[in-house]
């Protein structure tokens, strides 16, 4: 298939395909007429890249998965290098989750503290609030 058909089937653009080619992720085969030619295996590579990017992997992190597919494996995540990338990504996610939990805890504490104080307002401040509560 030609580049336009591959792009359409993969749900991407020809520009993206050329970029992947320049990064060595997509093979640069040419037909007798000089046009780029692709096959179903290339479509599988693109789908693997897109899936991983949807999961938050950067383009370079997809390389071991692409190489695994190119080596003839049915799935791109069955090679040791791919598994190592999965492990690193899980470690990154665990760290981010920890950071988010800490931020959430701080915000929760600040909210609880703010709610325990009488509100300040432009129409009388704490004094007005105190009278209403009495």
Coordinates of C-alpha atoms in Angstrom, one line a residue:
X1 CA 0.0 0.0 0.0
X2 CA 1.1 3.6 -0.5
X3 CA 1.7 6.1 2.2
X4 CA -1.7 7.8 2.0
X5 CA -3.6 4.5 2.4
X6 CA -1.4 3.5 5.3
X7 CA -2.0 6.8 7.0
X8 CA -5.7 6.6 6.5
X9 CA -5.8 3.0 7.8
X10 CA -3.7 3.9 10.8
X11 CA -5.7 7.0 11.6
X12 CA -2.7 9.3 11.2
X13 CA -1.1 11.6 8.7
X14 CA 1.5 11.1 6.0
X15 CA 3.6 13.7 7.7
X16 CA 3.6 11.6 10.9
X17 CA 4.6 8.5 8.9
X18 CA 7.5 10.4 7.3
X19 CA 8.6 11.5 10.8
X20 CA 8.5 7.9 12.1
X21 CA 10.5 6.9 9.0
X22 CA 13.1 9.5 9.8
X23 CA 13.3 8.2 13.4
X24 CA 13.9 4.7 12.2
X25 CA 10.6 3.4 13.5
X26 CA 9.0 2.7 10.2
X27 CA 10.9 1.1 7.3
X28 CA 11.6 3.2 4.3
X29 CA 11.0 0.8 1.4
X30 CA 10.4 2.1 -2.1
X31 CA 8.7 0.5 -5.1
X32 CA 10.1 0.5 -8.6
X33 CA 8.5 3.8 -9.3
X34 CA 10.2 5.4 -6.2
X35 CA 7.0 5.7 -4.1
X36 CA 7.0 4.5 -0.5
X37 CA 5.4 1.1 -0.1
X38 CA 4.0 -0.5 3.0
X39 CA 2.4 -3.8 4.1
X40 CA 0.2 -5.1 6.9
X41 CA 3.2 -5.5 9.1
X42 CA 3.8 -1.8 8.9
X43 CA 0.2 -1.2 9.9
X44 CA 0.8 -3.4 12.9
X45 CA 3.9 -1.3 13.9
X46 CA 1.9 1.9 13.6
X47 CA -0.9 0.5 15.7
X48 CA 1.6 -0.5 18.4
X49 CA 3.2 2.9 18.4
X50 CA -0.2 4.7 18.6
X51 CA -1.5 2.5 21.4
X52 CA 1.6 3.1 23.4
X53 CA 1.5 6.8 22.8
X54 CA -2.2 6.8 23.9
X55 CA -0.9 5.2 27.2
X56 CA 1.6 8.1 27.6
X57 CA 4.7 6.5 26.2
X58 CA 7.0 8.9 24.3
X59 CA 8.0 8.0 20.8
X60 CA 11.5 6.7 21.8
X61 CA 9.9 4.4 24.4
X62 CA 8.0 2.6 21.6
X63 CA 11.2 1.6 19.9
X64 CA 11.7 -1.8 21.8
X65 CA 8.1 -2.8 21.0
X66 CA 8.6 -1.9 17.3
X67 CA 11.9 -3.9 17.2
X68 CA 10.1 -6.8 18.9
X69 CA 7.5 -6.9 16.2
X70 CA 10.1 -6.5 13.5
X71 CA 11.9 -9.5 14.9
X72 CA 8.9 -11.6 14.1
X73 CA 7.1 -11.8 17.5
X74 CA 3.3 -11.8 17.3
X75 CA 3.1 -9.1 20.0
X76 CA 5.5 -6.1 20.5
X77 CA 5.5 -6.6 24.3
X78 CA 7.0 -10.1 24.5
X79 CA 10.6 -9.2 24.3
X80 CA 12.8 -8.4 27.3
X81 CA 13.5 -4.8 26.2
X82 CA 9.8 -4.2 25.9
X83 CA 9.1 -5.6 29.3
X84 CA 11.9 -3.4 30.7
X85 CA 10.1 -0.3 29.3
X86 CA 6.8 -1.5 30.8
X87 CA 8.6 -1.8 34.2
X88 CA 10.1 1.7 33.9
X89 CA 6.8 3.2 32.9
X90 CA 5.0 1.5 35.9
X91 CA 7.7 2.9 38.2
X92 CA 7.2 6.4 36.8
X93 CA 3.4 6.1 37.2
X94 CA 3.8 4.9 40.8
X95 CA 6.0 7.9 41.6
X96 CA 3.5 10.3 40.0
X97 CA 0.6 8.7 41.9
X98 CA 2.6 9.1 45.1
X99 CA 3.2 12.8 44.3
X100 CA -0.4 13.3 43.5
X101 CA -1.5 11.7 46.7
X102 CA 0.8 14.0 48.7
X103 CA -0.6 17.0 46.9
X104 CA -4.1 15.8 47.5
X105 CA -3.4 15.4 51.2
X106 CA -2.0 18.9 51.4
X107 CA -5.0 20.4 49.6
X108 CA -7.3 18.5 51.8
X109 CA -5.6 19.8 54.9
X110 CA -5.7 23.4 53.6
X111 CA -9.4 23.0 52.8
X112 CA -10.2 21.6 56.3
X113 CA -8.2 24.5 57.8
X114 CA -9.9 27.1 55.7
X115 CA -13.4 25.7 56.5
X116 CA -12.7 25.8 60.2
X117 CA -12.0 29.6 60.1
X118 CA -14.8 32.1 60.0
X119 CA -15.1 33.4 56.4
X120 CA -13.9 36.8 55.5
X121 CA -16.2 38.8 53.3
X122 CA -16.4 42.3 52.0
X123 CA -19.6 43.0 53.9
X124 CA -18.5 42.8 57.4
X125 CA -15.8 40.2 57.7
X126 CA -15.6 37.8 60.6
X127 CA -17.6 40.0 62.8
X128 CA -20.7 39.7 60.8
X129 CA -20.3 35.9 60.5
X130 CA -19.9 35.7 64.3
X131 CA -23.1 37.6 64.9
X132 CA -25.1 35.3 62.6
X133 CA -23.9 32.2 64.4
X134 CA -24.9 33.5 67.8

